[in-house]
Amino acid sequence: MDTAIARTGRPLVTARTAAVWAVLRRELDRHAGRELTVLDVGGGTGGFAVPLAEAGHTVTVIDASPDALAALTRRAADAGVAGRVRAVQGDGDALAGLVEPGSADLVLCHAVLEVVDDPSEVVAAIAAALRPGGAVSLLVAGRAAAILGRAVNGHLRAATALVTDPEGRSGPRDTLRRRYDAETAAALLRAAGLQVEETHGVRVVADLLPATVIEQDPQAALDLELALSAQPPFRDIASQLHLFARRS
């Protein structure tokens, strides 16, 4: 369990999510006083959706898992925001048929492009779903972190495969279909006509620090994570990469 927790209003921010929430908070502040229409692709049990609904926005969560959507519905009800959260069963590859074009102010697509059949089609569907001026929060698995992680754990052949495989896979047993670096992720967004505004590393050190170290000073862990999140080369070896882009 991630114990690096600091309360900064809503939502509960941890070292594992701080960089993403910092960017989202700036976008919400940009539209202060306005109710946004949010689409959360692969939003699961509502870790982002419910806090956004609590902040006064309406959120549609699309996820392939009925169990996750059931948990989302319970979570939203417990938080008193059931009326602001809608659950839709479907996967990322079917996104174009599930969303009204030009209907969303903000789209979250976290840990989805690694597993879909065609990432470019999913990103194109996201771009089509956005209103002019709308933004997308994209979170993808980082290739560099996976390479280093396998190497330091002695899995040298798997590390080499991650380097040489065009999709950043370690082999046929890899649970992910692809991984990204900052440029390959940005290229996907640009190809869909979106303008990348910010790129951050997520879990730069949060996955490396022993739990006892984090427990001793959770605020310091959170502060360090935020300080490193936008700075290459630290950003580029994070477990995940967060890109924030906008439709013109």
mmCIF file of C-alpha atoms in Angstrom:
data_model
loop_
_atom_site.group_PDB
_atom_site.id
_atom_site.type_symbol
_atom_site.label_atom_id
_atom_site.label_comp_id
_atom_site.label_asym_id
_atom_site.label_seq_id
_atom_site.Cartn_x
_atom_site.Cartn_y
_atom_site.Cartn_z
ATOM 1 C CA MET A 1 0.000 0.000 0.000
ATOM 2 C CA ASP A 2 1.223 3.506 -0.830
ATOM 3 C CA THR A 3 1.519 5.307 2.489
ATOM 4 C CA ALA A 4 2.912 8.594 1.158
ATOM 5 C CA ILE A 5 -0.280 10.557 1.660
ATOM 6 C CA ALA A 6 -0.998 14.241 2.021
ATOM 7 C CA ARG A 7 -4.405 15.869 2.170
ATOM 8 C CA THR A 8 -4.612 18.854 -0.134
ATOM 9 C CA GLY A 9 -8.351 19.347 -0.226
ATOM 10 C CA ARG A 10 -9.886 16.787 -2.538
ATOM 11 C CA PRO A 11 -8.736 14.313 -3.690
ATOM 12 C CA LEU A 12 -6.376 12.440 -1.385
ATOM 13 C CA VAL A 13 -2.983 12.887 -3.031
ATOM 14 C CA THR A 14 -0.203 10.307 -2.767
ATOM 15 C CA ALA A 15 3.326 10.163 -4.110
ATOM 16 C CA ARG A 16 2.055 7.751 -6.759
ATOM 17 C CA THR A 17 -0.594 10.140 -8.091
ATOM 18 C CA ALA A 18 0.680 13.599 -7.120
ATOM 19 C CA ALA A 19 2.072 14.586 -10.532
ATOM 20 C CA VAL A 20 -1.173 13.705 -12.318
ATOM 21 C CA TRP A 21 -3.388 15.503 -9.811
ATOM 22 C CA ALA A 22 -1.178 18.597 -9.935
ATOM 23 C CA VAL A 23 -1.824 18.898 -13.672
ATOM 24 C CA LEU A 24 -5.532 18.119 -13.362
ATOM 25 C CA ARG A 25 -5.926 20.644 -10.566
ATOM 26 C CA ARG A 26 -4.488 23.370 -12.767
ATOM 27 C CA GLU A 27 -6.967 22.488 -15.499
ATOM 28 C CA LEU A 28 -9.873 22.569 -13.047
ATOM 29 C CA ASP A 29 -8.691 25.939 -11.729
ATOM 30 C CA ARG A 30 -8.573 27.185 -15.307
ATOM 31 C CA HIS A 31 -12.307 26.512 -15.499
ATOM 32 C CA ALA A 32 -13.146 27.582 -11.951
ATOM 33 C CA GLY A 33 -16.877 27.916 -11.409
ATOM 34 C CA ARG A 34 -17.761 25.846 -14.489
ATOM 35 C CA GLU A 35 -19.101 22.298 -14.468
ATOM 36 C CA LEU A 36 -16.976 20.221 -16.836
ATOM 37 C CA THR A 37 -18.046 17.166 -18.766
ATOM 38 C CA VAL A 38 -15.387 14.535 -18.110
ATOM 39 C CA LEU A 39 -14.810 11.198 -19.819
ATOM 40 C CA ASP A 40 -12.671 8.634 -18.003
ATOM 41 C CA VAL A 41 -11.612 5.846 -20.369
ATOM 42 C CA GLY A 42 -10.623 2.728 -18.454
ATOM 43 C CA GLY A 43 -11.532 4.528 -15.226
ATOM 44 C CA GLY A 44 -12.184 1.323 -13.290
ATOM 45 C CA THR A 45 -13.414 1.786 -9.752
ATOM 46 C CA GLY A 46 -13.324 5.585 -9.882
ATOM 47 C CA GLY A 47 -10.053 6.625 -8.294
ATOM 48 C CA PHE A 48 -10.111 9.753 -10.436
ATOM 49 C CA ALA A 49 -13.773 9.906 -11.417
ATOM 50 C CA VAL A 50 -15.258 10.147 -7.934
ATOM 51 C CA PRO A 51 -12.987 12.986 -6.733
ATOM 52 C CA LEU A 52 -13.736 14.869 -9.951
ATOM 53 C CA ALA A 53 -17.447 14.391 -9.334
ATOM 54 C CA GLU A 54 -16.976 15.574 -5.757
ATOM 55 C CA ALA A 55 -15.400 18.710 -7.212
ATOM 56 C CA GLY A 56 -18.664 19.405 -9.048
ATOM 57 C CA HIS A 57 -18.078 17.873 -12.474
ATOM 58 C CA THR A 58 -20.021 15.195 -14.350
ATOM 59 C CA VAL A 59 -18.008 12.091 -15.202
ATOM 60 C CA THR A 60 -18.695 9.175 -17.537
ATOM 61 C CA VAL A 61 -16.490 6.157 -16.862
ATOM 62 C CA ILE A 62 -15.989 3.635 -19.648
ATOM 63 C CA ASP A 63 -14.496 0.331 -18.566
ATOM 64 C CA ALA A 64 -14.600 -3.252 -19.803
ATOM 65 C CA SER A 65 -14.965 -4.770 -16.320
ATOM 66 C CA PRO A 66 -18.487 -5.037 -14.911
ATOM 67 C CA ASP A 67 -17.034 -5.692 -11.459
ATOM 68 C CA ALA A 68 -15.009 -2.483 -11.590
ATOM 69 C CA LEU A 69 -18.053 -0.505 -12.705
ATOM 70 C CA ALA A 70 -20.112 -1.999 -9.880
ATOM 71 C CA ALA A 71 -17.439 -0.880 -7.416
ATOM 72 C CA LEU A 72 -17.442 2.551 -9.062
ATOM 73 C CA THR A 73 -21.200 2.848 -8.604
ATOM 74 C CA ARG A 74 -20.929 1.937 -4.909
ATOM 75 C CA ARG A 75 -18.035 4.331 -4.424
ATOM 76 C CA ALA A 76 -19.918 7.190 -6.050
ATOM 77 C CA ALA A 77 -23.006 6.475 -3.937
ATOM 78 C CA ASP A 78 -20.944 6.389 -0.737
ATOM 79 C CA ALA A 79 -19.428 9.750 -1.686
ATOM 80 C CA GLY A 80 -22.850 11.248 -2.379
ATOM 81 C CA VAL A 81 -22.133 11.884 -6.071
ATOM 82 C CA ALA A 82 -24.049 9.054 -7.741
ATOM 83 C CA GLY A 83 -25.933 11.587 -9.837
ATOM 84 C CA ARG A 84 -22.703 12.939 -11.304
ATOM 85 C CA VAL A 85 -21.108 9.621 -12.265
ATOM 86 C CA ARG A 86 -22.265 7.413 -15.124
ATOM 87 C CA ALA A 87 -20.866 3.927 -15.766
ATOM 88 C CA VAL A 88 -20.642 2.564 -19.312
ATOM 89 C CA GLN A 89 -19.329 -0.907 -20.076
ATOM 90 C CA GLY A 90 -16.975 -1.045 -23.039
ATOM 91 C CA ASP A 91 -13.291 -1.125 -23.882
ATOM 92 C CA GLY A 92 -10.957 1.462 -25.309
ATOM 93 C CA ASP A 93 -11.046 0.008 -28.802
ATOM 94 C CA ALA A 94 -14.818 0.629 -28.944
ATOM 95 C CA LEU A 95 -14.535 4.219 -27.742
ATOM 96 C CA ALA A 96 -15.546 5.852 -31.036
ATOM 97 C CA GLY A 97 -18.953 4.151 -30.881
ATOM 98 C CA LEU A 98 -19.579 4.957 -27.233
ATOM 99 C CA VAL A 99 -18.976 8.692 -27.080
ATOM 100 C CA GLU A 100 -20.747 11.623 -28.692
ATOM 101 C CA PRO A 101 -18.306 13.671 -30.807
ATOM 102 C CA GLY A 102 -17.355 17.036 -29.366
ATOM 103 C CA SER A 103 -19.033 16.317 -26.036
ATOM 104 C CA ALA A 104 -16.169 16.274 -23.497
ATOM 105 C CA ASP A 105 -14.214 19.072 -21.865
ATOM 106 C CA LEU A 106 -11.677 16.678 -20.355
ATOM 107 C CA VAL A 107 -10.771 13.082 -21.192
ATOM 108 C CA LEU A 108 -8.740 10.827 -18.916
ATOM 109 C CA CYS A 109 -7.041 7.880 -20.588
ATOM 110 C CA HIS A 110 -4.884 6.200 -17.966
ATOM 111 C CA ALA A 111 -3.162 2.820 -18.468
ATOM 112 C CA VAL A 112 -5.238 2.041 -21.564
ATOM 113 C CA LEU A 113 -3.014 2.442 -24.624
ATOM 114 C CA GLU A 114 -0.736 -0.348 -23.374
ATOM 115 C CA VAL A 115 -3.445 -2.965 -23.853
ATOM 116 C CA VAL A 116 -5.728 -1.900 -26.737
ATOM 117 C CA ASP A 117 -5.527 -3.278 -30.275
ATOM 118 C CA ASP A 118 -4.878 0.063 -31.978
ATOM 119 C CA PRO A 119 -3.665 2.990 -29.851
ATOM 120 C CA SER A 120 -3.845 5.447 -32.742
ATOM 121 C CA GLU A 121 -7.546 4.746 -33.230
ATOM 122 C CA VAL A 122 -8.211 5.220 -29.529
ATOM 123 C CA VAL A 123 -6.368 8.547 -29.472
ATOM 124 C CA ALA A 124 -8.232 9.648 -32.620
ATOM 125 C CA ALA A 125 -11.526 8.795 -30.896
ATOM 126 C CA ILE A 126 -10.442 10.807 -27.840
ATOM 127 C CA ALA A 127 -9.602 13.794 -30.030
ATOM 128 C CA ALA A 128 -13.002 13.527 -31.722
ATOM 129 C CA ALA A 129 -14.755 13.356 -28.336
ATOM 130 C CA LEU A 130 -13.173 16.616 -27.153
ATOM 131 C CA ARG A 131 -14.768 19.985 -27.603
ATOM 132 C CA PRO A 132 -12.527 22.692 -29.090
ATOM 133 C CA GLY A 133 -10.190 23.730 -26.284
ATOM 134 C CA GLY A 134 -10.786 20.459 -24.438
ATOM 135 C CA ALA A 135 -7.888 18.514 -22.952
ATOM 136 C CA VAL A 136 -6.720 14.931 -22.503
ATOM 137 C CA SER A 137 -4.795 13.445 -19.591
ATOM 138 C CA LEU A 138 -2.823 10.493 -20.948
ATOM 139 C CA LEU A 139 -0.961 8.075 -18.678
ATOM 140 C CA VAL A 140 1.159 5.321 -20.219
ATOM 141 C CA ALA A 141 3.717 2.767 -19.070
ATOM 142 C CA GLY A 142 7.319 3.901 -19.470
ATOM 143 C CA ARG A 143 9.764 1.728 -21.381
ATOM 144 C CA ALA A 144 12.917 2.951 -19.616
ATOM 145 C CA ALA A 145 11.636 2.072 -16.148
ATOM 146 C CA ALA A 146 10.711 -1.426 -17.283
ATOM 147 C CA ILE A 147 14.186 -1.949 -18.759
ATOM 148 C CA LEU A 148 15.967 -0.772 -15.615
ATOM 149 C CA GLY A 149 13.634 -2.702 -13.339
ATOM 150 C CA ARG A 150 14.295 -5.999 -15.071
ATOM 151 C CA ALA A 151 18.021 -5.338 -15.321
ATOM 152 C CA VAL A 152 18.540 -4.607 -11.621
ATOM 153 C CA ASN A 153 16.531 -7.713 -10.742
ATOM 154 C CA GLY A 154 18.816 -9.881 -12.847
ATOM 155 C CA HIS A 155 16.447 -10.454 -15.779
ATOM 156 C CA LEU A 156 18.960 -9.331 -18.376
ATOM 157 C CA ARG A 157 17.438 -11.079 -21.392
ATOM 158 C CA ALA A 158 14.049 -9.564 -20.672
ATOM 159 C CA ALA A 159 15.684 -6.153 -20.285
ATOM 160 C CA THR A 160 17.415 -6.539 -23.641
ATOM 161 C CA ALA A 161 14.145 -7.585 -25.269
ATOM 162 C CA LEU A 162 12.506 -4.422 -23.960
ATOM 163 C CA VAL A 163 15.273 -2.373 -25.566
ATOM 164 C CA THR A 164 15.077 -4.045 -28.965
ATOM 165 C CA ASP A 165 11.364 -4.842 -29.315
ATOM 166 C CA PRO A 166 9.598 -2.156 -31.394
ATOM 167 C CA GLU A 167 6.655 -2.107 -28.979
ATOM 168 C CA GLY A 168 8.722 -2.293 -25.804
ATOM 169 C CA ARG A 169 7.705 -5.798 -24.755
ATOM 170 C CA SER A 170 9.855 -8.229 -22.816
ATOM 171 C CA GLY A 171 8.505 -11.337 -24.523
ATOM 172 C CA PRO A 172 5.338 -13.361 -25.184
ATOM 173 C CA ARG A 173 4.491 -13.548 -21.473
ATOM 174 C CA ASP A 174 4.561 -9.785 -21.017
ATOM 175 C CA THR A 175 1.249 -8.563 -19.605
ATOM 176 C CA LEU A 176 1.455 -5.324 -21.627
ATOM 177 C CA ARG A 177 1.310 -5.080 -25.398
ATOM 178 C CA ARG A 178 3.487 -1.966 -25.584
ATOM 179 C CA ARG A 179 5.346 0.711 -23.623
ATOM 180 C CA TYR A 180 6.287 4.271 -24.444
ATOM 181 C CA ASP A 181 8.861 6.978 -24.065
ATOM 182 C CA ALA A 182 7.933 10.653 -23.990
ATOM 183 C CA GLU A 183 8.432 11.141 -27.711
ATOM 184 C CA THR A 184 6.494 8.101 -28.934
ATOM 185 C CA ALA A 185 3.555 9.006 -26.691
ATOM 186 C CA ALA A 186 3.655 12.624 -27.819
ATOM 187 C CA ALA A 187 3.763 11.556 -31.469
ATOM 188 C CA LEU A 188 0.505 9.629 -31.011
ATOM 189 C CA LEU A 189 -1.201 12.710 -29.624
ATOM 190 C CA ARG A 190 0.174 15.013 -32.319
ATOM 191 C CA ALA A 191 -0.942 12.614 -35.065
ATOM 192 C CA ALA A 192 -4.508 13.036 -33.769
ATOM 193 C CA GLY A 193 -4.228 16.825 -33.988
ATOM 194 C CA LEU A 194 -3.651 17.409 -30.267
ATOM 195 C CA GLN A 195 -1.067 19.812 -28.884
ATOM 196 C CA VAL A 196 1.054 18.477 -26.022
ATOM 197 C CA GLU A 197 1.323 21.074 -23.251
ATOM 198 C CA GLU A 198 3.000 19.166 -20.411
ATOM 199 C CA THR A 199 4.913 15.926 -19.882
ATOM 200 C CA HIS A 200 5.655 14.497 -16.441
ATOM 201 C CA GLY A 201 7.038 11.324 -14.971
ATOM 202 C CA VAL A 202 4.749 9.492 -12.557
ATOM 203 C CA ARG A 203 6.207 7.269 -9.836
ATOM 204 C CA VAL A 204 9.752 8.480 -10.450
ATOM 205 C CA VAL A 205 10.871 7.367 -6.984
ATOM 206 C CA ALA A 206 7.633 6.168 -5.397
ATOM 207 C CA ASP A 207 8.208 2.629 -6.701
ATOM 208 C CA LEU A 208 11.886 2.621 -5.689
ATOM 209 C CA LEU A 209 11.735 3.737 -2.068
ATOM 210 C CA PRO A 210 11.224 1.106 0.655
ATOM 211 C CA ALA A 211 7.882 1.428 2.403
ATOM 212 C CA THR A 212 9.640 2.141 5.704
ATOM 213 C CA VAL A 213 11.387 5.173 4.205
ATOM 214 C CA ILE A 214 8.102 6.563 2.881
ATOM 215 C CA GLU A 215 6.373 5.932 6.201
ATOM 216 C CA GLN A 216 9.025 7.901 8.058
ATOM 217 C CA ASP A 217 8.348 11.077 6.077
ATOM 218 C CA PRO A 218 5.475 10.785 3.582
ATOM 219 C CA GLN A 219 5.436 14.495 2.824
ATOM 220 C CA ALA A 220 9.115 14.439 1.873
ATOM 221 C CA ALA A 221 8.446 11.515 -0.473
ATOM 222 C CA LEU A 222 5.594 13.413 -2.094
ATOM 223 C CA ASP A 223 7.663 16.603 -2.415
ATOM 224 C CA LEU A 224 10.569 14.721 -3.993
ATOM 225 C CA GLU A 225 8.268 12.983 -6.447
ATOM 226 C CA LEU A 226 6.806 16.307 -7.562
ATOM 227 C CA ALA A 227 10.218 17.972 -7.779
ATOM 228 C CA LEU A 228 11.547 15.257 -10.101
ATOM 229 C CA SER A 229 8.414 14.702 -12.176
ATOM 230 C CA ALA A 230 9.108 17.381 -14.795
ATOM 231 C CA GLN A 231 12.913 17.163 -14.882
ATOM 232 C CA PRO A 232 14.732 15.008 -17.424
ATOM 233 C CA PRO A 233 16.374 12.564 -17.026
ATOM 234 C CA PHE A 234 14.373 11.681 -13.903
ATOM 235 C CA ARG A 235 11.061 12.215 -15.704
ATOM 236 C CA ASP A 236 12.041 9.790 -18.424
ATOM 237 C CA ILE A 237 12.813 6.838 -16.137
ATOM 238 C CA ALA A 238 9.503 7.034 -14.265
ATOM 239 C CA SER A 239 7.267 3.978 -14.156
ATOM 240 C CA GLN A 240 4.625 5.933 -16.064
ATOM 241 C CA LEU A 241 4.599 8.996 -18.289
ATOM 242 C CA HIS A 242 1.837 11.581 -18.063
ATOM 243 C CA LEU A 243 1.131 13.776 -21.070
ATOM 244 C CA PHE A 244 -1.430 16.571 -21.040
ATOM 245 C CA ALA A 245 -2.603 17.721 -24.461
ATOM 246 C CA ARG A 246 -5.289 19.991 -25.884
ATOM 247 C CA ARG A 247 -7.510 20.177 -28.916
ATOM 248 C CA SER A 248 -7.203 23.544 -30.632
#
